[in-house]
PDB file of C-alpha atoms in Angstrom:
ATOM      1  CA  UNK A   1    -110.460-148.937  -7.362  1.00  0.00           C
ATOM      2  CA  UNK A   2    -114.469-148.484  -8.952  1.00  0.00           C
ATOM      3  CA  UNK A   3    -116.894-148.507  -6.471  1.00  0.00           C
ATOM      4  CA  UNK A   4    -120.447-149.814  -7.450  1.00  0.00           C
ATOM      5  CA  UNK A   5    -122.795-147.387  -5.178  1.00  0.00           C
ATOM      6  CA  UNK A   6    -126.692-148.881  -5.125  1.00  0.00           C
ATOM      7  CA  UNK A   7    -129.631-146.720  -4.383  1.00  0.00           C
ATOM      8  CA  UNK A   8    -131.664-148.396  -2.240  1.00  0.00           C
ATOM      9  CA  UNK A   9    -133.306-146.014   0.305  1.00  0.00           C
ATOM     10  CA  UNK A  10    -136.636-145.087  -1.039  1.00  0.00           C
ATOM     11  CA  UNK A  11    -140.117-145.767   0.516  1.00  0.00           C
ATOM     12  CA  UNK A  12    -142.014-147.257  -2.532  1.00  0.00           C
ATOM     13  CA  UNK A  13    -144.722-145.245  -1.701  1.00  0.00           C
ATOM     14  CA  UNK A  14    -145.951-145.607  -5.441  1.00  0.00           C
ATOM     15  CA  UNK A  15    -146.414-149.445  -4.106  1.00  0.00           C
ATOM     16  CA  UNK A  16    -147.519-149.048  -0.815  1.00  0.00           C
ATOM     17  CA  UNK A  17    -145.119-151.633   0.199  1.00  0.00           C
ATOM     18  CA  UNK A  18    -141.515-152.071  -0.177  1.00  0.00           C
ATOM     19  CA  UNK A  19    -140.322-153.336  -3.339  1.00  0.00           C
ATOM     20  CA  UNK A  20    -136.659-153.915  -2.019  1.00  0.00           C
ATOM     21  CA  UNK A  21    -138.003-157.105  -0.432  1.00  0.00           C
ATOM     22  CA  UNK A  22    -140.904-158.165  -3.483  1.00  0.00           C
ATOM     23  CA  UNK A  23    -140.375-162.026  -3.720  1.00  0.00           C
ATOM     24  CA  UNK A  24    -138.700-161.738  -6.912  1.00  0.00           C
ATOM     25  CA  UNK A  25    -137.412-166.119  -8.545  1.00  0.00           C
ATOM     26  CA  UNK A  26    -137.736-167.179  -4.176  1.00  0.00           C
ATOM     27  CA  UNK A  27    -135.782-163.981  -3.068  1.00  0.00           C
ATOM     28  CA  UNK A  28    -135.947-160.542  -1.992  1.00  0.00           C
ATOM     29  CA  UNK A  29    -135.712-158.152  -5.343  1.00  0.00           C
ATOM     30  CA  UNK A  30    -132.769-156.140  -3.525  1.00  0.00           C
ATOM     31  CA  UNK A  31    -130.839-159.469  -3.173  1.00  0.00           C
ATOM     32  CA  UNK A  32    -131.634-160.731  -6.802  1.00  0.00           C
ATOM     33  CA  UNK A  33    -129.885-157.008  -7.809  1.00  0.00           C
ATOM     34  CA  UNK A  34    -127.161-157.299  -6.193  1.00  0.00           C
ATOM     35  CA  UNK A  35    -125.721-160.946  -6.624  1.00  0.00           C
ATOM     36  CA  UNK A  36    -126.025-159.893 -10.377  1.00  0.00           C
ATOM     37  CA  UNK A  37    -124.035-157.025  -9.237  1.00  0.00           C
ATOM     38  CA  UNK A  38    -121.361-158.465  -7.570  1.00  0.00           C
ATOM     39  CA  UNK A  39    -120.714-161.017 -10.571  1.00  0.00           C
ATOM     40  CA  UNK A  40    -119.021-157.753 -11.886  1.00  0.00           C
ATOM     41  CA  UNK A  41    -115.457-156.310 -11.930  1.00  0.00           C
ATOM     42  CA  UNK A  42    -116.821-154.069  -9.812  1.00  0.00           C
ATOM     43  CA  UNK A  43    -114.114-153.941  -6.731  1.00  0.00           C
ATOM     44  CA  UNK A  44    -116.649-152.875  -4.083  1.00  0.00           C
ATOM     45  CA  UNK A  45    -120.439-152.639  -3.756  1.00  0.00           C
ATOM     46  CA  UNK A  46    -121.833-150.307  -1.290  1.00  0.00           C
ATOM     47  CA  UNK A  47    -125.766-150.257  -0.756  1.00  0.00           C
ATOM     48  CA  UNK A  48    -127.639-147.165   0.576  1.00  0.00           C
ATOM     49  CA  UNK A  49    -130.387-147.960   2.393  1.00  0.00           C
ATOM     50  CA  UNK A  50    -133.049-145.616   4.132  1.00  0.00           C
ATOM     51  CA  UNK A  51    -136.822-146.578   4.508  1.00  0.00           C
ATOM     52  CA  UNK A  52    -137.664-150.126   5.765  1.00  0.00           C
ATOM     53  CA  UNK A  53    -133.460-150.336   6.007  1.00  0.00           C
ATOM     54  CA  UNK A  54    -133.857-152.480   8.970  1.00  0.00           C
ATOM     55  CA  UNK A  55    -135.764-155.510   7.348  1.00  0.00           C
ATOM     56  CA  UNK A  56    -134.323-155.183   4.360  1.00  0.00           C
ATOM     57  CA  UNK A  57    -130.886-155.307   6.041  1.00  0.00           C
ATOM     58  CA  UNK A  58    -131.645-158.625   7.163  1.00  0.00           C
ATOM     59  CA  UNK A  59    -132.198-159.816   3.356  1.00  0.00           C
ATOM     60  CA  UNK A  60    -128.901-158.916   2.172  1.00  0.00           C
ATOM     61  CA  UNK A  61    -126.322-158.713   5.415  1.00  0.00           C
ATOM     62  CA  UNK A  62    -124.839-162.051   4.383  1.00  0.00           C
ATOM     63  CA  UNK A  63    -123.643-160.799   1.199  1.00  0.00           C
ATOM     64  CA  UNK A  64    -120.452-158.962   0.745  1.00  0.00           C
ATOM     65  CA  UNK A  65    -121.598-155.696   0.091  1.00  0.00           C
ATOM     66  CA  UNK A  66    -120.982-152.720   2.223  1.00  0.00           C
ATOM     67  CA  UNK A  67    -124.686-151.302   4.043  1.00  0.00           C
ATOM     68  CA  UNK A  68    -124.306-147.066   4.235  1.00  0.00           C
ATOM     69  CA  UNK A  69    -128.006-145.785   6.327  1.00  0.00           C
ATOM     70  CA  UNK A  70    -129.208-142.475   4.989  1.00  0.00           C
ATOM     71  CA  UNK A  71    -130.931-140.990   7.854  1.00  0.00           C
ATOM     72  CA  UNK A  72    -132.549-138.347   5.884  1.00  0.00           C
ATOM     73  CA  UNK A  73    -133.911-140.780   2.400  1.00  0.00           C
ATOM     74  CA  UNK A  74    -136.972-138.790   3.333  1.00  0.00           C
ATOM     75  CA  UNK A  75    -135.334-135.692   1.602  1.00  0.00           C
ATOM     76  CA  UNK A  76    -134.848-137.085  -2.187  1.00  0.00           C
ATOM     77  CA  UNK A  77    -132.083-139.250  -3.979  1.00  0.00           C
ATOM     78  CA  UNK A  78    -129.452-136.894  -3.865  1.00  0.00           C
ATOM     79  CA  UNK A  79    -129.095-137.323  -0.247  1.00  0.00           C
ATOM     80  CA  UNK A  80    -128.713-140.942  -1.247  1.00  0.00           C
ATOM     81  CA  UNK A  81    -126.058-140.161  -3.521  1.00  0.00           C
ATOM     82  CA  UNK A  82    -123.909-138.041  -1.052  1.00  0.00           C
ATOM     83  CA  UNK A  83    -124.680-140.622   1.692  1.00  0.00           C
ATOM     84  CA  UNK A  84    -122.819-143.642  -0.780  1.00  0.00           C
ATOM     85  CA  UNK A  85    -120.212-140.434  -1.820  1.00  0.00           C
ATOM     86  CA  UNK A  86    -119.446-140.354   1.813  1.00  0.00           C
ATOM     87  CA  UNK A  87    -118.922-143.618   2.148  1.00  0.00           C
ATOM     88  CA  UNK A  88    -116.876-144.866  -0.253  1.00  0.00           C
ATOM     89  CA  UNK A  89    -114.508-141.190   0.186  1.00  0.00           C
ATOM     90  CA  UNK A  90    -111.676-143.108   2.759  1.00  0.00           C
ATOM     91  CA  UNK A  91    -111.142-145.721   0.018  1.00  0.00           C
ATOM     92  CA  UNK A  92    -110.051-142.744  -2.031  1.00  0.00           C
ATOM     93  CA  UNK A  93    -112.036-144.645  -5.414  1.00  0.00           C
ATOM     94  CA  UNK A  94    -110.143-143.782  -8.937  1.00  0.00           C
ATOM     95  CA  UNK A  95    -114.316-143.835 -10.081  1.00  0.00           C
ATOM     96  CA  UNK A  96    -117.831-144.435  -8.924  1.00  0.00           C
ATOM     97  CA  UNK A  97    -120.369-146.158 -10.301  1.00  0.00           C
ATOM     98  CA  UNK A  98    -124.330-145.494  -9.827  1.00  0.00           C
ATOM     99  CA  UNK A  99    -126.820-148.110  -9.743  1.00  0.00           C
ATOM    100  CA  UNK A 100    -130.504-149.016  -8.645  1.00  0.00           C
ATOM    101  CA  UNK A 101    -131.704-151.189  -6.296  1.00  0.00           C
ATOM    102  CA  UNK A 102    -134.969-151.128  -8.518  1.00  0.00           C
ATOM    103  CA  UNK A 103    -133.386-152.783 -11.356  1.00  0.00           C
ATOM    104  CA  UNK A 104    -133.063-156.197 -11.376  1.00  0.00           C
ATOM    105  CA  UNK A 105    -132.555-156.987 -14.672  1.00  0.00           C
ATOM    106  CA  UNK A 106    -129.075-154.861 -14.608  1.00  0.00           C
ATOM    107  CA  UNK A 107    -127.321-156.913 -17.440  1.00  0.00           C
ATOM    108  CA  UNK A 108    -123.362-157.420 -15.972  1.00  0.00           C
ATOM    109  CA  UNK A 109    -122.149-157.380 -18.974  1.00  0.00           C
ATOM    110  CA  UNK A 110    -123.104-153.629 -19.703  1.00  0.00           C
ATOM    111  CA  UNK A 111    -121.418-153.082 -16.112  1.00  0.00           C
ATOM    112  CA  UNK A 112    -118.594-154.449 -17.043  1.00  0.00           C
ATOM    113  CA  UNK A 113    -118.229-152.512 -20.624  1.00  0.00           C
ATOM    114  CA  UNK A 114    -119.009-149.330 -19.006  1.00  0.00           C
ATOM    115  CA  UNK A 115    -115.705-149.979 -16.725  1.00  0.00           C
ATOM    116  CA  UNK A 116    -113.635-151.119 -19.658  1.00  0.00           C
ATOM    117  CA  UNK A 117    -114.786-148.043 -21.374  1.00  0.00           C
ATOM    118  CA  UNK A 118    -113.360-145.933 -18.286  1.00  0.00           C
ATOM    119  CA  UNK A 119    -110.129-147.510 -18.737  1.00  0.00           C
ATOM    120  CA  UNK A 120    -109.934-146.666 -22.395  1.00  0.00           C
ATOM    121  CA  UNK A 121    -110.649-143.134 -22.257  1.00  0.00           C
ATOM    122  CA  UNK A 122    -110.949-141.953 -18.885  1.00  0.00           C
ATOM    123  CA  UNK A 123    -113.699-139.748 -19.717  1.00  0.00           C
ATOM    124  CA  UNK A 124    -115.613-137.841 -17.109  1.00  0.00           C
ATOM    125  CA  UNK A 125    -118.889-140.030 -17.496  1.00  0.00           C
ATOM    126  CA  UNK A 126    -119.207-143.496 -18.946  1.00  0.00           C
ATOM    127  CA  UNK A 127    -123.041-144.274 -19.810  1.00  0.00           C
ATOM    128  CA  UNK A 128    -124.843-146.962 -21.593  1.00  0.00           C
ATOM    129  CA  UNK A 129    -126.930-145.610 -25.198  1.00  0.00           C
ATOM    130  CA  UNK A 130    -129.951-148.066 -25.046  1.00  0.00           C
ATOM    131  CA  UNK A 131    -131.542-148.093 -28.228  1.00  0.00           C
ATOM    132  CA  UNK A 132    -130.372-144.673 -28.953  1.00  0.00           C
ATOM    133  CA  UNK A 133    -131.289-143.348 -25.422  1.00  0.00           C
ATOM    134  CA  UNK A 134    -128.360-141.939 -23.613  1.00  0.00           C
ATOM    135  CA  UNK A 135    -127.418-141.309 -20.234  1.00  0.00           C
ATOM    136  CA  UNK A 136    -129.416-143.827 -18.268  1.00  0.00           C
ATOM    137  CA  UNK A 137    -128.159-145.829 -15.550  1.00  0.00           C
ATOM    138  CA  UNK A 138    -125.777-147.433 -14.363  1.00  0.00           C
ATOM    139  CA  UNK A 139    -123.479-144.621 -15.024  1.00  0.00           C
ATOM    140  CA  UNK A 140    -119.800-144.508 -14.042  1.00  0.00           C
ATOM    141  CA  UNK A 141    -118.173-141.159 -12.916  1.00  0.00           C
ATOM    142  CA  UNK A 142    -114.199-140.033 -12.604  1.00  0.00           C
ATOM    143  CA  UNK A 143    -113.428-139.166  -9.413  1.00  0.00           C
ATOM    144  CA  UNK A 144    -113.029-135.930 -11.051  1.00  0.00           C
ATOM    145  CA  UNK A 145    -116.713-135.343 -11.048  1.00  0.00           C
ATOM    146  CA  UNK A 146    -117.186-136.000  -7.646  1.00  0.00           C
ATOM    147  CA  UNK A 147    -117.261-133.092  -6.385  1.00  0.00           C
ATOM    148  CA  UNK A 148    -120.354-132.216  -8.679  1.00  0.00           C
ATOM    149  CA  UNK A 149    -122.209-135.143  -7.892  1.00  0.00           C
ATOM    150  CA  UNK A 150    -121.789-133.766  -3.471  1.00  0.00           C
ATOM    151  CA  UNK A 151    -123.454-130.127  -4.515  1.00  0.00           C
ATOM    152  CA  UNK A 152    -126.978-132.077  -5.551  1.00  0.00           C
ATOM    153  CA  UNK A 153    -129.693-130.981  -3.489  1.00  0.00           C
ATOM    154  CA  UNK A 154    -133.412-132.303  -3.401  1.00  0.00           C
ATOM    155  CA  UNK A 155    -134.891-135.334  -5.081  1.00  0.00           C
ATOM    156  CA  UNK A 156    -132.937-135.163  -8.551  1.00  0.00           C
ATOM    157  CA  UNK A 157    -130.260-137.786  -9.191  1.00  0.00           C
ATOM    158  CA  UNK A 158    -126.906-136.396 -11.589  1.00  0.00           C
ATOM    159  CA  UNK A 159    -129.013-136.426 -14.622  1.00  0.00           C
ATOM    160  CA  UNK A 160    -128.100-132.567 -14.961  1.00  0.00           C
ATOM    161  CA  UNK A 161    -124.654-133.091 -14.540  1.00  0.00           C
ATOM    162  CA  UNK A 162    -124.359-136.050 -17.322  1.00  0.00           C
ATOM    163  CA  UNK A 163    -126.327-133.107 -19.669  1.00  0.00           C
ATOM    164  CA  UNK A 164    -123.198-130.983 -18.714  1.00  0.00           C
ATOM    165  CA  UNK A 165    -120.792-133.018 -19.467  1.00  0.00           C
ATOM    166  CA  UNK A 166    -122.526-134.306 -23.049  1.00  0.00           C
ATOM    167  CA  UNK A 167    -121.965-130.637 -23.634  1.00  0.00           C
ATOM    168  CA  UNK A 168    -118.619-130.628 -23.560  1.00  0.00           C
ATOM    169  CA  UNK A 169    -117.685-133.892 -24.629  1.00  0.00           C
ATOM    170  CA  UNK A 170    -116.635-135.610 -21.857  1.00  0.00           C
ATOM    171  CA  UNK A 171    -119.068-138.686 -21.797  1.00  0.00           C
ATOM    172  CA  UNK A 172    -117.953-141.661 -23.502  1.00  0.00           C
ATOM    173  CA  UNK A 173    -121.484-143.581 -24.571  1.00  0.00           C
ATOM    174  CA  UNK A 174    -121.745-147.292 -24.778  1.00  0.00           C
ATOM    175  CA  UNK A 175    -123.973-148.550 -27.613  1.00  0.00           C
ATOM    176  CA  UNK A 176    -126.476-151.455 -25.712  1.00  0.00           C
ATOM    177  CA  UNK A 177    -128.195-153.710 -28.115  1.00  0.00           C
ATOM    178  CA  UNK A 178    -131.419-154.246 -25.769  1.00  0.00           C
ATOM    179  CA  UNK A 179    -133.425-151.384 -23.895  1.00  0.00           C
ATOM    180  CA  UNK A 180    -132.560-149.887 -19.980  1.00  0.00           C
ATOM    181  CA  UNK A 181    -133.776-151.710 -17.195  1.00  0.00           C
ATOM    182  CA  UNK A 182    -136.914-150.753 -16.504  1.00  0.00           C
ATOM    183  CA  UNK A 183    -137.257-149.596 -13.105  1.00  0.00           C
ATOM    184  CA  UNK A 184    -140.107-151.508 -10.440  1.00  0.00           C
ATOM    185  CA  UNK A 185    -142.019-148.490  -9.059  1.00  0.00           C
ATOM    186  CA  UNK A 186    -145.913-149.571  -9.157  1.00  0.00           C
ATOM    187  CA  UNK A 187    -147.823-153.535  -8.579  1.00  0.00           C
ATOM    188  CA  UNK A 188    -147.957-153.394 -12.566  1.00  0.00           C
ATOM    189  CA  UNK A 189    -144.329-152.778 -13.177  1.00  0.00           C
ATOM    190  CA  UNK A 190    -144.006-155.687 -10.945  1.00  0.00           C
ATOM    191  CA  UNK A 191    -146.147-157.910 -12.464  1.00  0.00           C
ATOM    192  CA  UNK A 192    -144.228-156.610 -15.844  1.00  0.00           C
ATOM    193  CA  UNK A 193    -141.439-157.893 -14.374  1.00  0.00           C
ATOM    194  CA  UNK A 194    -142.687-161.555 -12.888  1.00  0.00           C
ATOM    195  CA  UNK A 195    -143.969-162.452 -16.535  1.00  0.00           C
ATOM    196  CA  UNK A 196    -140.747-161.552 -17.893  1.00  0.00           C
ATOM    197  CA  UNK A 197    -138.884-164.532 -16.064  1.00  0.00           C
ATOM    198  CA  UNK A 198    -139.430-167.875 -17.084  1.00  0.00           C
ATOM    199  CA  UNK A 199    -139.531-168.855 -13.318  1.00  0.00           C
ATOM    200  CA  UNK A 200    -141.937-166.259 -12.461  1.00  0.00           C
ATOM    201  CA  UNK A 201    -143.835-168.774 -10.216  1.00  0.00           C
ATOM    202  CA  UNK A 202    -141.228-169.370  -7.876  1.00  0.00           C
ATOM    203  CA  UNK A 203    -142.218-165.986  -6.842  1.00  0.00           C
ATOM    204  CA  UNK A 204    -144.733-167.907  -4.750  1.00  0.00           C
ATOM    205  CA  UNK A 205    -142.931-169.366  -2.766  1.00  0.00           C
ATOM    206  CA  UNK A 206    -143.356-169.145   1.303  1.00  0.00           C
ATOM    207  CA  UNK A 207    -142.020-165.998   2.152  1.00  0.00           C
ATOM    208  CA  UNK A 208    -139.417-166.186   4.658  1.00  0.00           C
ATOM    209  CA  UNK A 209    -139.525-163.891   7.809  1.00  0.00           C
ATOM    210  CA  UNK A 210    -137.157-160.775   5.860  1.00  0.00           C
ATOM    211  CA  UNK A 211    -140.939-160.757   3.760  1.00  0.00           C
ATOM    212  CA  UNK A 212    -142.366-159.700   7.011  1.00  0.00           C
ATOM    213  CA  UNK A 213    -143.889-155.882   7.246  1.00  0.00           C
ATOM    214  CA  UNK A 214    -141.747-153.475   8.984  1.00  0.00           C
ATOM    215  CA  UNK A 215    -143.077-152.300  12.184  1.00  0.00           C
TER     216      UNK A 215
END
């Protein structure tokens, strides 16, 4: 079993709103991630959610992903990542993979060659080279490494740990034609991102009430 584990909990405070719910083609960005996400061999897709998790709960509860709070998001990613570790731990998962909620333009094919890869080699870490740039996400981990990914502390994701395991060749890197997702931190990474899609306008549309501003 691979578990797809989405990162989902921060504040956006580089925004001043949050972009989980940024009208993205008439939808919430969040939900635009993750139906591209579950049209992957992924087996299960668990989303962590922290900041705003309420409203943006309501934006994605009808799809068939798995919602894990993180009570303490305040604290940095890696609580994220041992909040979607403890999670997915009682279906006992043969390897984990990391994604953002942040990138919607996660290509499902790369998810899918980065599992494929897995099954080939069973390496520790499976990772996508964009344009010569390794190690960026998604990345798939062996349940081996699990236990490495639970001892982050702070507001650092496993970047360290992928180093490590370069460094011993156990990372198996997929070669990816076309650059990594670019992540939607600030308004102009947004409006990067809207005149990047042909349907950009339908961002306009009325926004429905999961739009609304928490309380």
């Amino acid at each position: 079993m691979i578990a797809g584990i989405v990162l989902a909990a921060g504040s956006s405070s580089r925004l001043g709103r949050p972009k989980q719910l940024l009208p993205l083609q008439g939808e919430p960005l969040l939900r635009f991630t993750l139906r591209r996400i579950l049209t992957t061999s992924l087996d299960a897709v668990y989303v962590v959610l922290g900041h705003h998790g309420d409203n943006i709960t309501r934006a994605i509860e009808d799809l068939p992903v798995r919602i894990v709070y993180n009570p303490h998001a305040e604290r940095g990613q890696s609580t994220s990542v041992l909040a979607g570790l403890n999670a997915v731990a009682a279906a006992e998962p043969d390897a984990v993979m990391f994604l953002l909620g942040d990138q919607p333009l996660v290509d499902p094919k790369v998810v899918n060659r980065l599992i494929s890869r897995w099954r080939e080699t069973r390496t520790g870490v499976v990772a996508p080279r964009n344009t010569g740039d390794p190690g960026r996400n998604p990345i798939l981990f062996d349940r081996l490494v699990l236990p490495e990914l639970m001892t982050l502390t702070g507001d650092v994701g496993a970047r360290d740990i992928v180093r490590a395991h370069q460094m011993r060749s156990d990372i198996s890197l997929v070669d990816v034609d076309t650059p990594a997702p670019r992540d939607v931190d600030t308004e102009a990474d947004y409006l990067e991102l809207l005149e990047s899609q042909e349907s950009a306008s339908s961002a306009d549309a009325p926004c429905l009430d999961w739009c609304a501003e928490p309380e």
